JSON list of C-alpha atoms in Angstrom, two decimals:
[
{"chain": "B", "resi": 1, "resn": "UNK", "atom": "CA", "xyz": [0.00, 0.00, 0.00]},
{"chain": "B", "resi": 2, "resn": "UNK", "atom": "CA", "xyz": [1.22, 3.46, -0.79]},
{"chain": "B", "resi": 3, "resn": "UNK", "atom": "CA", "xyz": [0.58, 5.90, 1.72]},
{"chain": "B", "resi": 4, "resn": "UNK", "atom": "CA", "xyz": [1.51, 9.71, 0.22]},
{"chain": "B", "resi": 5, "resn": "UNK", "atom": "CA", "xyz": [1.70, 12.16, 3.40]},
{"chain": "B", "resi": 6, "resn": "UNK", "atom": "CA", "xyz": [-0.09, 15.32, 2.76]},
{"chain": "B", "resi": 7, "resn": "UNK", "atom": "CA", "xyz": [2.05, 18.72, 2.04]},
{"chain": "B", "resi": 8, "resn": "UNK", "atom": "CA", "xyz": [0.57, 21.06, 4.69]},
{"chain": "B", "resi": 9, "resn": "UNK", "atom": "CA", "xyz": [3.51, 23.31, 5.32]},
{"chain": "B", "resi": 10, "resn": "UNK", "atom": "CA", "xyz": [3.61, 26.81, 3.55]},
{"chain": "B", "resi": 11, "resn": "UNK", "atom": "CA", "xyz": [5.93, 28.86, 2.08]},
{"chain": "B", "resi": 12, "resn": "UNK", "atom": "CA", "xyz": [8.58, 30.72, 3.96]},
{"chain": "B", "resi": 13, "resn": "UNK", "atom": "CA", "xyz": [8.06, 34.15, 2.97]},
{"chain": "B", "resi": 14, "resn": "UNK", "atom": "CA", "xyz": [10.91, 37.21, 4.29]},
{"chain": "B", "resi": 15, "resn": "UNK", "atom": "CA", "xyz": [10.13, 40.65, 3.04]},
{"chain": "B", "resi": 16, "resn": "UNK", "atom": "CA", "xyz": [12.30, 43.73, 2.85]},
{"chain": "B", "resi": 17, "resn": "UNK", "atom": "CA", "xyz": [11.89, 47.41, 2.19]},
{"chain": "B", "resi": 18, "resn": "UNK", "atom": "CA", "xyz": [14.81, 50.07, 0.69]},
{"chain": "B", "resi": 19, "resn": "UNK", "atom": "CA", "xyz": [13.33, 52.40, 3.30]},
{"chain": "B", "resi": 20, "resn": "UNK", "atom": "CA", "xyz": [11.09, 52.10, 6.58]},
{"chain": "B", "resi": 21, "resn": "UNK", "atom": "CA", "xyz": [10.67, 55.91, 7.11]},
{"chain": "B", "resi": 22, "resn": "UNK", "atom": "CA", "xyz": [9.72, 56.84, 3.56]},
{"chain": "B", "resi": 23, "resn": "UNK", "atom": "CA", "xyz": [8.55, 60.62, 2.72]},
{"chain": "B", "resi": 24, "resn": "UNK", "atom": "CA", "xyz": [6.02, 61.79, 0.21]},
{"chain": "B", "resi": 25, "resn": "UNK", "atom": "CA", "xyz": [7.42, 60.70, -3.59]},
{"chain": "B", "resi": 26, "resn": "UNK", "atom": "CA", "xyz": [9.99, 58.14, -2.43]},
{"chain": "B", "resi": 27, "resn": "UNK", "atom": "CA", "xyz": [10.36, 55.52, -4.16]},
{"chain": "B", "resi": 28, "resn": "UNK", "atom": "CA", "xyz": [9.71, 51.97, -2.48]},
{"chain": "B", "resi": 29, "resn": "UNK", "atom": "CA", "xyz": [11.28, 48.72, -3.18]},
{"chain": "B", "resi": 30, "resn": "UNK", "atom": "CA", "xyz": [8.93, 46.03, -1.26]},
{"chain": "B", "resi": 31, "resn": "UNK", "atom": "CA", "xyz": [11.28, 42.02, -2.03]},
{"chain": "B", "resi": 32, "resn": "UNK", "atom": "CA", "xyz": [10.08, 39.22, -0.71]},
{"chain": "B", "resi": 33, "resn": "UNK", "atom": "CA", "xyz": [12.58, 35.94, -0.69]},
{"chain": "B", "resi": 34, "resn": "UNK", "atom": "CA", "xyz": [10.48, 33.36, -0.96]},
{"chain": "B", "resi": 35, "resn": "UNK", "atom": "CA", "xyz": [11.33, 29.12, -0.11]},
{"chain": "B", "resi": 36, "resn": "UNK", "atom": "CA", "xyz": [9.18, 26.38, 0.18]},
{"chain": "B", "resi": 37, "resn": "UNK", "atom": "CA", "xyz": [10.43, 22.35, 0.16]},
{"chain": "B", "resi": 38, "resn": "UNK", "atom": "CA", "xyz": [7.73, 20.96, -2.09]},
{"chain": "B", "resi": 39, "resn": "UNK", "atom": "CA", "xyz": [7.78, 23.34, -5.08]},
{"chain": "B", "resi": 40, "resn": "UNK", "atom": "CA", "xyz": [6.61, 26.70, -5.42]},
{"chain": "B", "resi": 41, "resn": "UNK", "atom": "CA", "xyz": [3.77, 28.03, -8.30]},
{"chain": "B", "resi": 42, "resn": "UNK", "atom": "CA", "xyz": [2.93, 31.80, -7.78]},
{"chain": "B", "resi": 43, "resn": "UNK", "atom": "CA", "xyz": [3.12, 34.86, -5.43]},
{"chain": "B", "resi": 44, "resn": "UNK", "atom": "CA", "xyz": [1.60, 38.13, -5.10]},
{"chain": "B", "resi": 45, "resn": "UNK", "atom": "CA", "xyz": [1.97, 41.89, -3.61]},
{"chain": "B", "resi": 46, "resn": "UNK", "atom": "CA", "xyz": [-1.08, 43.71, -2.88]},
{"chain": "B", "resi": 47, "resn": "UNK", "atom": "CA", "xyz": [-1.24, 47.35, -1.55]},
{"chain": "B", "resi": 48, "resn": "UNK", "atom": "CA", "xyz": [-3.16, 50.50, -1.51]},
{"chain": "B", "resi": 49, "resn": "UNK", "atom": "CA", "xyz": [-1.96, 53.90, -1.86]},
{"chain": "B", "resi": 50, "resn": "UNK", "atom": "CA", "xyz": [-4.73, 56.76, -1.86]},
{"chain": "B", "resi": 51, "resn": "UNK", "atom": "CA", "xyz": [-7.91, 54.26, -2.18]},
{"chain": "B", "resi": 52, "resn": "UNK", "atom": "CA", "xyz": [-5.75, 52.68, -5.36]},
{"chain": "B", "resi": 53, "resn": "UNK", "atom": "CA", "xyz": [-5.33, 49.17, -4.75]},
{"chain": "B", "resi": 54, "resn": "UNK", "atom": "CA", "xyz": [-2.34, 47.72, -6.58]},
{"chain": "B", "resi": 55, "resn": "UNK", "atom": "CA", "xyz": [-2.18, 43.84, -6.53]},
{"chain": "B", "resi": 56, "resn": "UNK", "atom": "CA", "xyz": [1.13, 42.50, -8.64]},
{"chain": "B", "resi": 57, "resn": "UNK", "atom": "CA", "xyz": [1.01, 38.68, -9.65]},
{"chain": "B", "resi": 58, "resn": "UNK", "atom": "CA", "xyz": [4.17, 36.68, -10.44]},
{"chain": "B", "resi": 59, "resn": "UNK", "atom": "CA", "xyz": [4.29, 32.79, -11.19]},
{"chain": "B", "resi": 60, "resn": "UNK", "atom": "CA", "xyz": [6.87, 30.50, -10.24]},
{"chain": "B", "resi": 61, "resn": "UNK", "atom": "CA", "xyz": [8.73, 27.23, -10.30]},
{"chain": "B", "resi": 62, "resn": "UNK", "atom": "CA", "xyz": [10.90, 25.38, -8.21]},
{"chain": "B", "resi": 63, "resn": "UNK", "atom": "CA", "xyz": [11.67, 25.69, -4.37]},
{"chain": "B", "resi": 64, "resn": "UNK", "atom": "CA", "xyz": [13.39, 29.58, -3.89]},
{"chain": "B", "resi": 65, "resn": "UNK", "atom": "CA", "xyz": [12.03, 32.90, -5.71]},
{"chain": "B", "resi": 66, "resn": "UNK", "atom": "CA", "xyz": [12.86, 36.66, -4.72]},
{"chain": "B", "resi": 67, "resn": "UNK", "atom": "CA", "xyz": [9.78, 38.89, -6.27]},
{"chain": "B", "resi": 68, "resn": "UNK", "atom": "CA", "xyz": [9.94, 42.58, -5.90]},
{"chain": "B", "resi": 69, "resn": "UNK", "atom": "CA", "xyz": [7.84, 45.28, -6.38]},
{"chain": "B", "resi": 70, "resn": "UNK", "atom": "CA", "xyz": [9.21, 49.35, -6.93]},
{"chain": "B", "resi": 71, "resn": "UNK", "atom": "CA", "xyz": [6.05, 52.21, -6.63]},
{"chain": "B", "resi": 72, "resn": "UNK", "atom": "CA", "xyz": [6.28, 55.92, -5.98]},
{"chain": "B", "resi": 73, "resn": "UNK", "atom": "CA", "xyz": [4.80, 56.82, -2.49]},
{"chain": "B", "resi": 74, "resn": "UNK", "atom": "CA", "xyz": [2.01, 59.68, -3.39]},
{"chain": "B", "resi": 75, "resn": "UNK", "atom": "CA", "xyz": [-0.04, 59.27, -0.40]},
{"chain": "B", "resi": 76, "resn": "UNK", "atom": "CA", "xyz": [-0.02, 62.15, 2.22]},
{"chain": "B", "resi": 77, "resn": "UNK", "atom": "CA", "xyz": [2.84, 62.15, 5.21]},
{"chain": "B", "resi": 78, "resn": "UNK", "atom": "CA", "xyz": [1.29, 60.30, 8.21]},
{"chain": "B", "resi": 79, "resn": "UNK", "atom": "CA", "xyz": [-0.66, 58.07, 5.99]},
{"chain": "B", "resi": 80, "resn": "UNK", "atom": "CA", "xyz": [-0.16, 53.96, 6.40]},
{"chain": "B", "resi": 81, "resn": "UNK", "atom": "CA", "xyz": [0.85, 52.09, 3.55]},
{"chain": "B", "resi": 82, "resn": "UNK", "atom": "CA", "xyz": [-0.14, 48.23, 4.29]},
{"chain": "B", "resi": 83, "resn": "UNK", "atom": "CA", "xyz": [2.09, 46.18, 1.90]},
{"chain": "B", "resi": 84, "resn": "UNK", "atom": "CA", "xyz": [1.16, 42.25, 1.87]},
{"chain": "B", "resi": 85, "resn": "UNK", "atom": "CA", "xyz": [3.00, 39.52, 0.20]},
{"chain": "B", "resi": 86, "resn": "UNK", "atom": "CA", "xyz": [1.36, 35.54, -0.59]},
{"chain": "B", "resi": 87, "resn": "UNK", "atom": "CA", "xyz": [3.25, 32.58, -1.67]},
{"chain": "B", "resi": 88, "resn": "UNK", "atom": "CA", "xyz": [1.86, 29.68, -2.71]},
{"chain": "B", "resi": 89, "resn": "UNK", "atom": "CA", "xyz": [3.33, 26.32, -3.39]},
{"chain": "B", "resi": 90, "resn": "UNK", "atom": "CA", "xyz": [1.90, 23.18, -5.37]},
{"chain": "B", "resi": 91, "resn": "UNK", "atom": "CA", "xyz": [-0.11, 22.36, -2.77]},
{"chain": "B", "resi": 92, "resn": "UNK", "atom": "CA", "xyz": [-1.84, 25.20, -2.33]},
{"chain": "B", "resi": 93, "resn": "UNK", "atom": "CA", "xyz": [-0.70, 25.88, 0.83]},
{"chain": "B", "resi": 94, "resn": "UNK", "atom": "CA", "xyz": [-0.42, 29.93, 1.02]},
{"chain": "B", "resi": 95, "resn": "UNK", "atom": "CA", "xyz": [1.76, 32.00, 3.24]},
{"chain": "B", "resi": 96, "resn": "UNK", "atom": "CA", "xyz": [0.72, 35.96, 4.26]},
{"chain": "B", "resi": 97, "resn": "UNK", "atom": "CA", "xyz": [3.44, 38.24, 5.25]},
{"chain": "B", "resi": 98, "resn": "UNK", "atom": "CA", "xyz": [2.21, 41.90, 6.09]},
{"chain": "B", "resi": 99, "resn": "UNK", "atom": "CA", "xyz": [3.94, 44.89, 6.81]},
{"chain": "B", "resi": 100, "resn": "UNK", "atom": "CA", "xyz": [2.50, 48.24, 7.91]},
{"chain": "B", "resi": 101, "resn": "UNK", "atom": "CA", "xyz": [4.96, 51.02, 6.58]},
{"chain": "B", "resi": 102, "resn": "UNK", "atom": "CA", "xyz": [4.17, 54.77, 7.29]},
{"chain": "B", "resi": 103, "resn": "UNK", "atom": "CA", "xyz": [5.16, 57.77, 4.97]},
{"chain": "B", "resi": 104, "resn": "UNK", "atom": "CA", "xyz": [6.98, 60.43, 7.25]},
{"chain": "B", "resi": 105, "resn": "UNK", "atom": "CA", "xyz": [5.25, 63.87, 7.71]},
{"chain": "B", "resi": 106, "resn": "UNK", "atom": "CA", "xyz": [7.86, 66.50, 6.54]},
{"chain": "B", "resi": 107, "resn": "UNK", "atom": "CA", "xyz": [5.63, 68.96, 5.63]},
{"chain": "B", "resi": 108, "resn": "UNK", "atom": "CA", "xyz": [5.00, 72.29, 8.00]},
{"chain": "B", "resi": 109, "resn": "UNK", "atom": "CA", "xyz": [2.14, 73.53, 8.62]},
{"chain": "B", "resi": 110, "resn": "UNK", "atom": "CA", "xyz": [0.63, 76.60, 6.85]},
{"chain": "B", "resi": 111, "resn": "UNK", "atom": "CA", "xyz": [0.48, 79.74, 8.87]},
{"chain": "B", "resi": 112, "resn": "UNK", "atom": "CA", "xyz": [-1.94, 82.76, 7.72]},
{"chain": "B", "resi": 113, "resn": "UNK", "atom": "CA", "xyz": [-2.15, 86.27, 9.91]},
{"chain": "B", "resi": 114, "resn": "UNK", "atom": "CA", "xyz": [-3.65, 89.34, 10.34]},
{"chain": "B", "resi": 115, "resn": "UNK", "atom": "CA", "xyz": [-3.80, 92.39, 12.21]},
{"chain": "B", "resi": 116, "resn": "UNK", "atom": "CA", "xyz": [-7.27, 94.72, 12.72]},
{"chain": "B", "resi": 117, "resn": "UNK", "atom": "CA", "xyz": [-4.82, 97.50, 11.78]},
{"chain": "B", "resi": 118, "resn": "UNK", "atom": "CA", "xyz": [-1.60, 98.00, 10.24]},
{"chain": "B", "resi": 119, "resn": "UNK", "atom": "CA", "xyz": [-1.03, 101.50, 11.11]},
{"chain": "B", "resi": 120, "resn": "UNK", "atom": "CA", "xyz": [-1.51, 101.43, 14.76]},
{"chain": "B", "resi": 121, "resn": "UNK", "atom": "CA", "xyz": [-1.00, 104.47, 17.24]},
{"chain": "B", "resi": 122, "resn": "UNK", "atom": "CA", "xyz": [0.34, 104.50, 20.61]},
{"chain": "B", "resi": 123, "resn": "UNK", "atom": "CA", "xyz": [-2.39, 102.79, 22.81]},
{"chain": "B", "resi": 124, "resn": "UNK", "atom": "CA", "xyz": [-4.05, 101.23, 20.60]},
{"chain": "B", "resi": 125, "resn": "UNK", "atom": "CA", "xyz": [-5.38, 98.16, 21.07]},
{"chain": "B", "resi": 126, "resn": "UNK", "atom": "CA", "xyz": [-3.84, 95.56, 18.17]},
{"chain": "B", "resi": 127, "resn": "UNK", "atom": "CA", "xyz": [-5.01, 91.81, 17.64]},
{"chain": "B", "resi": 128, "resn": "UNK", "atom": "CA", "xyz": [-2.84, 89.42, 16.17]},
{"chain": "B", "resi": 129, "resn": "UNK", "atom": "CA", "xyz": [-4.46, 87.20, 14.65]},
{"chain": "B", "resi": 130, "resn": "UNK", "atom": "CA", "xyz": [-3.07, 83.69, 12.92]},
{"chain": "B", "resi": 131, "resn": "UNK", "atom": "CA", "xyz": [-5.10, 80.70, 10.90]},
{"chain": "B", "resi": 132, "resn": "UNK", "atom": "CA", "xyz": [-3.47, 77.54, 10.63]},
{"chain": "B", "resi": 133, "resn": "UNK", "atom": "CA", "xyz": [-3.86, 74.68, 8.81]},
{"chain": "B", "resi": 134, "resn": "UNK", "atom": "CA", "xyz": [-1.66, 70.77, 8.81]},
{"chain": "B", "resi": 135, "resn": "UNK", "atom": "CA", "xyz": [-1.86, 68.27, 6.33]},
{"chain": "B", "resi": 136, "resn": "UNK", "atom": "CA", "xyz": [-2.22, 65.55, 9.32]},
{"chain": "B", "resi": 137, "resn": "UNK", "atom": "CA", "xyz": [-2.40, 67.25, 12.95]},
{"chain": "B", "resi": 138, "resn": "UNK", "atom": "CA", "xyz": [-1.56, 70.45, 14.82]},
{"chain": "B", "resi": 139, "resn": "UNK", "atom": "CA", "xyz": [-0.06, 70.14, 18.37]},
{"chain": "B", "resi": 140, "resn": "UNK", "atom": "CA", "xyz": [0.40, 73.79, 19.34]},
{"chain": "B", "resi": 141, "resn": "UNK", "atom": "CA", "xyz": [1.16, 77.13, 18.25]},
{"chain": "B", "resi": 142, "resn": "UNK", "atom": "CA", "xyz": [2.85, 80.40, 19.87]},
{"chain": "B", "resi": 143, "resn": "UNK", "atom": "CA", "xyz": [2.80, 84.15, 19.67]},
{"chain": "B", "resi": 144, "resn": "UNK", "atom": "CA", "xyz": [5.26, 85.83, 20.28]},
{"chain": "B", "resi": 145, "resn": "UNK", "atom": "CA", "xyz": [6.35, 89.72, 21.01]},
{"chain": "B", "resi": 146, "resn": "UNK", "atom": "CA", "xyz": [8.32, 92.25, 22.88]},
{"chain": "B", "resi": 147, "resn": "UNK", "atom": "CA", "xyz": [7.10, 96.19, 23.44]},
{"chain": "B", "resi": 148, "resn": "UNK", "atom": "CA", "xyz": [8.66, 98.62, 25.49]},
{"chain": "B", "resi": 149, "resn": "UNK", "atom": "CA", "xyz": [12.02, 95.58, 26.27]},
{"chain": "B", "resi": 150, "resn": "UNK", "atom": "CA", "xyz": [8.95, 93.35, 27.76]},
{"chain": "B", "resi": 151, "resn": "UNK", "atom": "CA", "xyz": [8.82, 89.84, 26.43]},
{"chain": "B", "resi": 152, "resn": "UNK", "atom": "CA", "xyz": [5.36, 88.15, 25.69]},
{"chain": "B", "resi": 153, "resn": "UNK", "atom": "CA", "xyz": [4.89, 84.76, 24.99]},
{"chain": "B", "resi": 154, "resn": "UNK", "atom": "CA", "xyz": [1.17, 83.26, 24.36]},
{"chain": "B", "resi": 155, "resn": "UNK", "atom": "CA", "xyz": [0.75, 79.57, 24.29]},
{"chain": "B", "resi": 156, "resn": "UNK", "atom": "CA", "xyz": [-1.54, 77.44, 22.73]},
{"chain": "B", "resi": 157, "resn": "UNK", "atom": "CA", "xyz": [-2.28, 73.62, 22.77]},
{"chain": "B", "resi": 158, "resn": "UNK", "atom": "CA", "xyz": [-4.50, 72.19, 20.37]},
{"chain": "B", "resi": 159, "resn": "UNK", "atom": "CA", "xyz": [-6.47, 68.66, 21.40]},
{"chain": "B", "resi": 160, "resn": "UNK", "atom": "CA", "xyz": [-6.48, 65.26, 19.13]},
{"chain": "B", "resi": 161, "resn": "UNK", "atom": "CA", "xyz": [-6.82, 65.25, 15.56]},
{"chain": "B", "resi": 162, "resn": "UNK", "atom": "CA", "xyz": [-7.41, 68.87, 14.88]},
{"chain": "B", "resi": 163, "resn": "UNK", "atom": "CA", "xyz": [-5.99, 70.11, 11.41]},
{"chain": "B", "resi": 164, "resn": "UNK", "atom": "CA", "xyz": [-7.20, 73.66, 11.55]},
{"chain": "B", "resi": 165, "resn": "UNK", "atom": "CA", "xyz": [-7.58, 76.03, 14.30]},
{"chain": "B", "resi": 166, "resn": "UNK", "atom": "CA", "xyz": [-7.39, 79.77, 14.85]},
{"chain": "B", "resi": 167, "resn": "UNK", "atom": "CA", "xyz": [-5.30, 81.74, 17.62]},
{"chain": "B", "resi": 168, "resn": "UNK", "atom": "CA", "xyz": [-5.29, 85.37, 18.72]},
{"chain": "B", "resi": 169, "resn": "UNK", "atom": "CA", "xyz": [-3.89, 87.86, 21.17]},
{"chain": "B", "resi": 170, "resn": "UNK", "atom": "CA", "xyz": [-5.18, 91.28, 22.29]},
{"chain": "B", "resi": 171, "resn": "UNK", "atom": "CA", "xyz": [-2.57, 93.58, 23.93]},
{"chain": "B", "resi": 172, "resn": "UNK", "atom": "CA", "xyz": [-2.03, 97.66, 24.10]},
{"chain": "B", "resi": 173, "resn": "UNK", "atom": "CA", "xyz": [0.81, 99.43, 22.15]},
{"chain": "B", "resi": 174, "resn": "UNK", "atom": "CA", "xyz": [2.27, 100.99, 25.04]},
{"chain": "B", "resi": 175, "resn": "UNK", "atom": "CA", "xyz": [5.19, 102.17, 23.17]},
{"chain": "B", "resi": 176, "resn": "UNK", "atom": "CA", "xyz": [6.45, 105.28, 21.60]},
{"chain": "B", "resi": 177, "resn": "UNK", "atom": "CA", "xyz": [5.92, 106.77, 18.35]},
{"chain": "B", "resi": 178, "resn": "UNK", "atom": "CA", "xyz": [7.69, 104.93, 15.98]},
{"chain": "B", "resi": 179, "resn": "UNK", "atom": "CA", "xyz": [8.71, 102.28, 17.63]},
{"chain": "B", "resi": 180, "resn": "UNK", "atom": "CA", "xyz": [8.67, 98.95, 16.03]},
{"chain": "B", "resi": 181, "resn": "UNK", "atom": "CA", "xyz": [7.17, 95.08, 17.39]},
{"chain": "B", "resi": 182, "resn": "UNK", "atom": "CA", "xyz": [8.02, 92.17, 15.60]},
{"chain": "B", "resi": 183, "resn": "UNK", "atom": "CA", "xyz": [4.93, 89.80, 16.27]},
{"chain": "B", "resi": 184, "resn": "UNK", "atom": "CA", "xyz": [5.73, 86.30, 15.63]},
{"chain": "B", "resi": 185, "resn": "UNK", "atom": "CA", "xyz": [3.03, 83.16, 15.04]},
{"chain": "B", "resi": 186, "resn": "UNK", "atom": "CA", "xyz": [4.75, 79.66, 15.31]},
{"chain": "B", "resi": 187, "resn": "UNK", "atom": "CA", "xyz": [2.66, 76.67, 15.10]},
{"chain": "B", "resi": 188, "resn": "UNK", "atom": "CA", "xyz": [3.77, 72.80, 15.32]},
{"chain": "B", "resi": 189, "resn": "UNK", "atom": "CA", "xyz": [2.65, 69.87, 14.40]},
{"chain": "B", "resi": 190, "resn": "UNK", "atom": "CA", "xyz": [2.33, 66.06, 15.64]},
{"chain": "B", "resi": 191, "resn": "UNK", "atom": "CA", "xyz": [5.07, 65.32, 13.69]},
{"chain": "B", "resi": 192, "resn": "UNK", "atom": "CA", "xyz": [7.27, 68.11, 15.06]},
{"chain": "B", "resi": 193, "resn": "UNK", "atom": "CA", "xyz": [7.35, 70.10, 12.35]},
{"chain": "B", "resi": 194, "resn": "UNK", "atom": "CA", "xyz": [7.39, 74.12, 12.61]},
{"chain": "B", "resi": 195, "resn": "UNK", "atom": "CA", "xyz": [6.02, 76.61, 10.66]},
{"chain": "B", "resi": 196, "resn": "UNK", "atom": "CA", "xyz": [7.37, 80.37, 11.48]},
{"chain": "B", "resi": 197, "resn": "UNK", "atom": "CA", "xyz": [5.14, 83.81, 10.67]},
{"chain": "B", "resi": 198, "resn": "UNK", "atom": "CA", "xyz": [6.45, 87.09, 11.34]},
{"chain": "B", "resi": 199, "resn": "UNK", "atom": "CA", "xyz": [5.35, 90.64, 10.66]},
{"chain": "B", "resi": 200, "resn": "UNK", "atom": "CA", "xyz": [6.99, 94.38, 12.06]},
{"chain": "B", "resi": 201, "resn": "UNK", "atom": "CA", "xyz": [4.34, 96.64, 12.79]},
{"chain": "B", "resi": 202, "resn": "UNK", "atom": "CA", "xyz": [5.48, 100.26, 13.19]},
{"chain": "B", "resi": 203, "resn": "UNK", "atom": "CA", "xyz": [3.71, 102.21, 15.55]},
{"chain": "B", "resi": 204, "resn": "UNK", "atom": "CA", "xyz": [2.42, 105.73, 13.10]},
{"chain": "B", "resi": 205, "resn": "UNK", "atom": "CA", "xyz": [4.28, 108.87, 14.44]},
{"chain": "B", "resi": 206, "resn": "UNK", "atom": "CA", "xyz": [0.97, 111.40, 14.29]},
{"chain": "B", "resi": 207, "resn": "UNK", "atom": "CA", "xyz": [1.95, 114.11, 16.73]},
{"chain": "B", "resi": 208, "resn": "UNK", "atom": "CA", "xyz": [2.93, 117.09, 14.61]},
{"chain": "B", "resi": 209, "resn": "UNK", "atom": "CA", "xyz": [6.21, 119.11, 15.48]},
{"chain": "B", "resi": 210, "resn": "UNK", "atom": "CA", "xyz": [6.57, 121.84, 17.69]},
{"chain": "B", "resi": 211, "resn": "UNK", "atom": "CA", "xyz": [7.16, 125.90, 17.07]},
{"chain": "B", "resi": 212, "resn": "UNK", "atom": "CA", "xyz": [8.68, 128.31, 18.87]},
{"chain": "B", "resi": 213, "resn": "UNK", "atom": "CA", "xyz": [8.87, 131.19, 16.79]},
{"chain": "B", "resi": 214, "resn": "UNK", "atom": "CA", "xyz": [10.77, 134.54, 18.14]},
{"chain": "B", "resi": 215, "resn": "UNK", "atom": "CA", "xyz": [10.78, 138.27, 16.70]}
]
């Protein structure tokens, strides 16, 4: 009697990336080495970038393959990339190998302001005023500014997920005529990155100059 014992082992399936800590338009290099004892007949790499799914077939033969796959990242920074690789051998045994790779957020975030005047007088009252936007996530954002050799910083902290928010401050213009303030709007991201914003607002010398006349 021949007995034939049943092939239920799968594939051994090792995957490698060029880069773990890709950025927006990197190119990716997703190889998988692939081995299996009985014999191997096909593989594939599936992924989806922006709501395309890609899915890259490949037949084989005998017991070792390497397959590869190169695409352009063009998914946002912060966004998850799930790349998945299956082998299958004769037997139809299949083996999954997944990898979750995440495109680094480089880019700052965008940093709009505005003043209620631009030709202020002494004691007025002047609000800075700054809109913000991030491509993934704001953490925080600061304004800062010095009158009269007196340092003001205002702090902000933004909570979970928010991508847009709006920040002001309200102070006096204690100075003198002329004088100028450099008012400064930085705002950060999850990701770290900073975005700088900052405007000189001169302080309009209205007082009109004084006569003595003499005979």
């Amino acid at each position: 009697t021949l007995i034939t014992v049943a092939d239920v082992t799968r594939p051994v399936v090792n995957t490698t990336f060029n880069t773990t800590s890709p950025v927006v338009n990197d190119v990716i290099n997703f190889t998988g080495n692939i081995t299996d004892a009985g014999g191997l007949i096909s593989a594939n790499i599936t992924y989806n970038i922006s709501g395309v799914l890609t899915k890259v077939n490949f037949t084989l033969s005998g017991t070792s393959a390497q397959v590869s796959n190169v695409t352009q990242i063009t998914t946002e920074g912060g966004s998850v990339i799930n790349f998945t690789m299956y082998a299958t051998d004769t037997s139809n045994n299949v083996k999954q190998n997944s990898t979750l790779i995440t495109v680094a957020d480089i880019t700052r975030p965008v940093v709009n302001t505005t003043f209620n005047t631009t030709s202020p007088l002494v004691n007025d009252v002047i609000n800075f005023t700054g809109n913000i936007t991030d491509n993934v996530a704001l953490l925080s954002a600061n304004i800062t500014y010095n009158i009269s050799g007196i340092l003001t910083k205002v702090n902000f902290t933004f909570g979970a997920n928010v991508a847009a928010a709006q920040v002001s401050n309200v102070t006096q213009l204690t100075c003198v005529e002329t004088c100028t303030i450099n008012f400064t709007m930085y705002a950060t991201d999850t990701s770290n990155n900073v975005k700088q914003n900052s405007t000189l607002i001169t302080v309009a010398d209205v007082t009109r100059p004084v006569v003595n006349t003499t005979f």
